[in-house]
Amino acid sequence: SPRRLPSVPVEKPSRTRPTSRPLPPVPRSLACKQCMTVITSISLLLPLEAIPPESRAFRGFSGKASLFTETRNVGLSVPRVRLMATGAHTMQELTCSKCSTYLGWKINKASEESERWKEGHFLIELENLCVRLEQPPSPIRPRHPLPRPASSSSDS
């Protein structure tokens, strides 16, 4: 009769070695949820050190919001004075330049001295953005297979 191989021992997960899958790549860009146009980047979030501890829970009209130092591919409305929970601010509405979706506000001027640290920054509602992972460039492949070179054989 054929010889049976011993069963392969199953390695038990150790407490020192992680058993989860590797983390996905760090997302680089945040895009308009409607048309996927890049608006800003996670790296452009206002640093936590620049935000007073009592001012870290930003809210917009549709939910949570964050302050960013830069944006791109956006349109700005005419500046208007808005009365917010933290006082009067001169702000411009931010919209996607491609599809005109509302994204948030640019804070131009704060009337309260304690709120001046927000000036020049962009308050973007996170509900209107989505993470866009940068894909590595794919290798260029010909559409049709290249012909193989003719084999050289000597007929002498």
mmCIF file of C-alpha atoms in Angstrom:
data_model
loop_
_atom_site.group_PDB
_atom_site.id
_atom_site.type_symbol
_atom_site.label_atom_id
_atom_site.label_comp_id
_atom_site.label_asym_id
_atom_site.label_seq_id
_atom_site.Cartn_x
_atom_site.Cartn_y
_atom_site.Cartn_z
ATOM 1 C CA SER A 1 0.000 0.000 0.000
ATOM 2 C CA PRO A 2 1.195 3.619 -0.620
ATOM 3 C CA ARG A 3 2.961 5.297 2.212
ATOM 4 C CA ARG A 4 1.066 8.166 3.859
ATOM 5 C CA LEU A 5 2.888 11.401 4.475
ATOM 6 C CA PRO A 6 2.713 12.872 7.959
ATOM 7 C CA SER A 7 0.378 15.818 8.352
ATOM 8 C CA VAL A 8 1.963 19.245 8.175
ATOM 9 C CA PRO A 9 1.924 20.960 11.564
ATOM 10 C CA VAL A 10 -0.262 24.047 11.722
ATOM 11 C CA GLU A 11 1.590 27.018 13.098
ATOM 12 C CA LYS A 12 -0.310 28.722 15.882
ATOM 13 C CA PRO A 13 -0.245 32.525 15.804
ATOM 14 C CA SER A 14 2.165 33.920 18.335
ATOM 15 C CA ARG A 15 1.416 36.948 20.474
ATOM 16 C CA THR A 16 4.524 38.773 19.297
ATOM 17 C CA ARG A 17 3.889 38.485 15.574
ATOM 18 C CA PRO A 18 0.981 40.394 14.003
ATOM 19 C CA THR A 19 -1.638 38.171 12.396
ATOM 20 C CA SER A 20 -3.445 40.881 10.435
ATOM 21 C CA ARG A 21 -2.927 41.765 6.810
ATOM 22 C CA PRO A 22 -0.527 44.587 5.931
ATOM 23 C CA LEU A 23 -1.950 48.095 6.001
ATOM 24 C CA PRO A 24 -3.098 49.572 2.683
ATOM 25 C CA PRO A 25 -0.995 52.321 1.132
ATOM 26 C CA VAL A 26 -1.420 55.738 2.717
ATOM 27 C CA PRO A 27 -4.005 57.718 0.775
ATOM 28 C CA ARG A 28 -2.517 60.818 -0.743
ATOM 29 C CA SER A 29 -5.410 62.709 -2.287
ATOM 30 C CA LEU A 30 -8.897 63.740 -1.276
ATOM 31 C CA ALA A 31 -11.287 64.178 -4.174
ATOM 32 C CA CYS A 32 -14.757 65.533 -4.821
ATOM 33 C CA LYS A 33 -17.193 62.726 -4.068
ATOM 34 C CA GLN A 34 -19.271 63.537 -7.179
ATOM 35 C CA CYS A 35 -16.642 63.702 -9.943
ATOM 36 C CA MET A 36 -13.374 62.444 -8.338
ATOM 37 C CA THR A 37 -11.500 65.704 -9.069
ATOM 38 C CA VAL A 38 -8.576 66.070 -6.642
ATOM 39 C CA ILE A 39 -9.301 68.855 -4.137
ATOM 40 C CA THR A 40 -6.627 68.522 -1.459
ATOM 41 C CA SER A 41 -4.419 65.996 0.314
ATOM 42 C CA ILE A 42 -4.371 64.458 3.763
ATOM 43 C CA SER A 43 -0.867 65.887 4.119
ATOM 44 C CA LEU A 44 -2.371 69.395 3.831
ATOM 45 C CA LEU A 45 -4.509 69.089 6.970
ATOM 46 C CA LEU A 46 -3.817 71.928 9.368
ATOM 47 C CA PRO A 47 -1.346 70.453 11.901
ATOM 48 C CA LEU A 48 -2.835 69.598 15.295
ATOM 49 C CA GLU A 49 -0.272 71.882 16.994
ATOM 50 C CA ALA A 50 -1.782 74.849 15.120
ATOM 51 C CA ILE A 51 -5.301 74.155 16.435
ATOM 52 C CA PRO A 52 -6.245 75.173 19.975
ATOM 53 C CA PRO A 53 -7.328 72.113 22.048
ATOM 54 C CA GLU A 54 -10.847 73.501 22.559
ATOM 55 C CA SER A 55 -11.340 73.908 18.765
ATOM 56 C CA ARG A 56 -10.782 70.424 17.372
ATOM 57 C CA ALA A 57 -14.333 69.283 16.540
ATOM 58 C CA PHE A 58 -15.205 71.189 13.355
ATOM 59 C CA ARG A 59 -18.711 70.854 11.923
ATOM 60 C CA GLY A 60 -20.124 71.992 8.632
ATOM 61 C CA PHE A 61 -23.687 71.968 7.300
ATOM 62 C CA SER A 62 -23.567 68.248 6.483
ATOM 63 C CA GLY A 63 -21.435 66.961 9.372
ATOM 64 C CA LYS A 64 -17.774 66.710 10.298
ATOM 65 C CA ALA A 65 -15.307 69.091 8.699
ATOM 66 C CA SER A 66 -11.541 69.672 8.792
ATOM 67 C CA LEU A 67 -9.241 72.627 8.189
ATOM 68 C CA PHE A 68 -6.792 72.395 5.302
ATOM 69 C CA THR A 69 -3.939 74.724 4.391
ATOM 70 C CA GLU A 70 -4.322 74.398 0.592
ATOM 71 C CA THR A 71 -6.844 73.342 -2.033
ATOM 72 C CA ARG A 72 -6.895 73.069 -5.806
ATOM 73 C CA ASN A 73 -9.539 72.665 -8.496
ATOM 74 C CA VAL A 74 -12.023 74.761 -6.532
ATOM 75 C CA GLY A 75 -14.133 77.804 -7.247
ATOM 76 C CA LEU A 76 -14.600 80.591 -4.684
ATOM 77 C CA SER A 77 -17.710 82.715 -4.265
ATOM 78 C CA VAL A 78 -17.771 86.414 -3.409
ATOM 79 C CA PRO A 79 -16.641 86.943 0.233
ATOM 80 C CA ARG A 80 -19.538 87.283 2.699
ATOM 81 C CA VAL A 81 -19.798 87.842 6.428
ATOM 82 C CA ARG A 82 -21.357 84.791 8.097
ATOM 83 C CA LEU A 83 -22.394 84.487 11.712
ATOM 84 C CA MET A 84 -21.041 81.170 12.982
ATOM 85 C CA ALA A 85 -21.094 79.574 16.439
ATOM 86 C CA THR A 86 -17.623 81.037 17.060
ATOM 87 C CA GLY A 87 -18.512 84.573 15.900
ATOM 88 C CA ALA A 88 -18.661 86.508 12.648
ATOM 89 C CA HIS A 89 -16.312 85.396 9.877
ATOM 90 C CA THR A 90 -15.723 86.711 6.366
ATOM 91 C CA MET A 91 -15.804 83.577 4.213
ATOM 92 C CA GLN A 92 -16.025 82.378 0.626
ATOM 93 C CA GLU A 93 -17.981 79.282 -0.371
ATOM 94 C CA LEU A 94 -15.838 76.536 -1.918
ATOM 95 C CA THR A 95 -17.174 74.508 -4.848
ATOM 96 C CA CYS A 96 -15.622 71.887 -7.108
ATOM 97 C CA SER A 97 -14.406 73.585 -10.295
ATOM 98 C CA LYS A 98 -15.478 70.598 -12.416
ATOM 99 C CA CYS A 99 -18.992 69.763 -11.150
ATOM 100 C CA SER A 100 -19.825 72.758 -8.870
ATOM 101 C CA THR A 101 -20.533 70.549 -5.835
ATOM 102 C CA TYR A 102 -20.463 72.452 -2.534
ATOM 103 C CA LEU A 103 -17.326 71.504 -0.546
ATOM 104 C CA GLY A 104 -16.956 74.009 2.298
ATOM 105 C CA TRP A 105 -15.573 77.484 3.025
ATOM 106 C CA LYS A 106 -12.403 79.527 2.848
ATOM 107 C CA ILE A 107 -12.074 81.594 6.017
ATOM 108 C CA ASN A 108 -10.707 85.012 5.067
ATOM 109 C CA LYS A 109 -11.152 86.963 8.289
ATOM 110 C CA ALA A 110 -12.377 86.271 11.816
ATOM 111 C CA SER A 111 -13.832 89.096 13.882
ATOM 112 C CA GLU A 112 -12.893 87.523 17.224
ATOM 113 C CA GLU A 113 -9.208 87.736 18.188
ATOM 114 C CA SER A 114 -9.363 84.163 19.559
ATOM 115 C CA GLU A 115 -10.455 82.868 16.113
ATOM 116 C CA ARG A 116 -7.827 84.627 13.961
ATOM 117 C CA TRP A 117 -5.714 81.456 13.722
ATOM 118 C CA LYS A 118 -8.313 80.117 11.203
ATOM 119 C CA GLU A 119 -7.728 82.923 8.689
ATOM 120 C CA GLY A 120 -6.549 81.822 5.258
ATOM 121 C CA HIS A 121 -7.487 78.180 5.829
ATOM 122 C CA PHE A 122 -10.120 76.035 4.137
ATOM 123 C CA LEU A 123 -12.902 74.374 6.149
ATOM 124 C CA ILE A 124 -13.921 71.386 4.023
ATOM 125 C CA GLU A 125 -16.874 69.163 4.866
ATOM 126 C CA LEU A 126 -15.623 65.584 4.881
ATOM 127 C CA GLU A 127 -18.988 64.237 3.701
ATOM 128 C CA ASN A 128 -18.294 65.855 0.314
ATOM 129 C CA LEU A 129 -14.856 64.254 -0.168
ATOM 130 C CA CYS A 130 -13.587 60.760 -0.768
ATOM 131 C CA VAL A 131 -10.141 59.225 -0.512
ATOM 132 C CA ARG A 132 -8.393 58.686 -3.801
ATOM 133 C CA LEU A 133 -5.527 56.203 -3.716
ATOM 134 C CA GLU A 134 -2.772 56.968 -6.160
ATOM 135 C CA GLN A 135 -2.243 54.032 -8.468
ATOM 136 C CA PRO A 136 1.312 53.242 -9.497
ATOM 137 C CA PRO A 137 1.750 53.674 -13.239
ATOM 138 C CA SER A 138 1.112 50.427 -15.072
ATOM 139 C CA PRO A 139 3.804 49.133 -17.385
ATOM 140 C CA ILE A 140 3.281 50.049 -21.018
ATOM 141 C CA ARG A 141 2.280 47.005 -22.993
ATOM 142 C CA PRO A 142 1.846 46.856 -26.738
ATOM 143 C CA ARG A 143 -1.735 46.441 -27.975
ATOM 144 C CA HIS A 144 -0.695 43.642 -30.318
ATOM 145 C CA PRO A 145 2.000 41.099 -29.597
ATOM 146 C CA LEU A 146 5.265 41.991 -31.250
ATOM 147 C CA PRO A 147 6.322 39.626 -34.033
ATOM 148 C CA ARG A 148 9.091 37.275 -33.100
ATOM 149 C CA PRO A 149 12.351 37.792 -34.929
ATOM 150 C CA ALA A 150 12.904 35.298 -37.701
ATOM 151 C CA SER A 151 15.295 32.590 -36.666
ATOM 152 C CA SER A 152 18.546 32.726 -38.539
ATOM 153 C CA SER A 153 19.570 29.388 -39.914
ATOM 154 C CA SER A 154 22.466 28.804 -42.243
ATOM 155 C CA ASP A 155 21.632 26.820 -45.384
ATOM 156 C CA SER A 156 25.185 26.289 -46.635
#
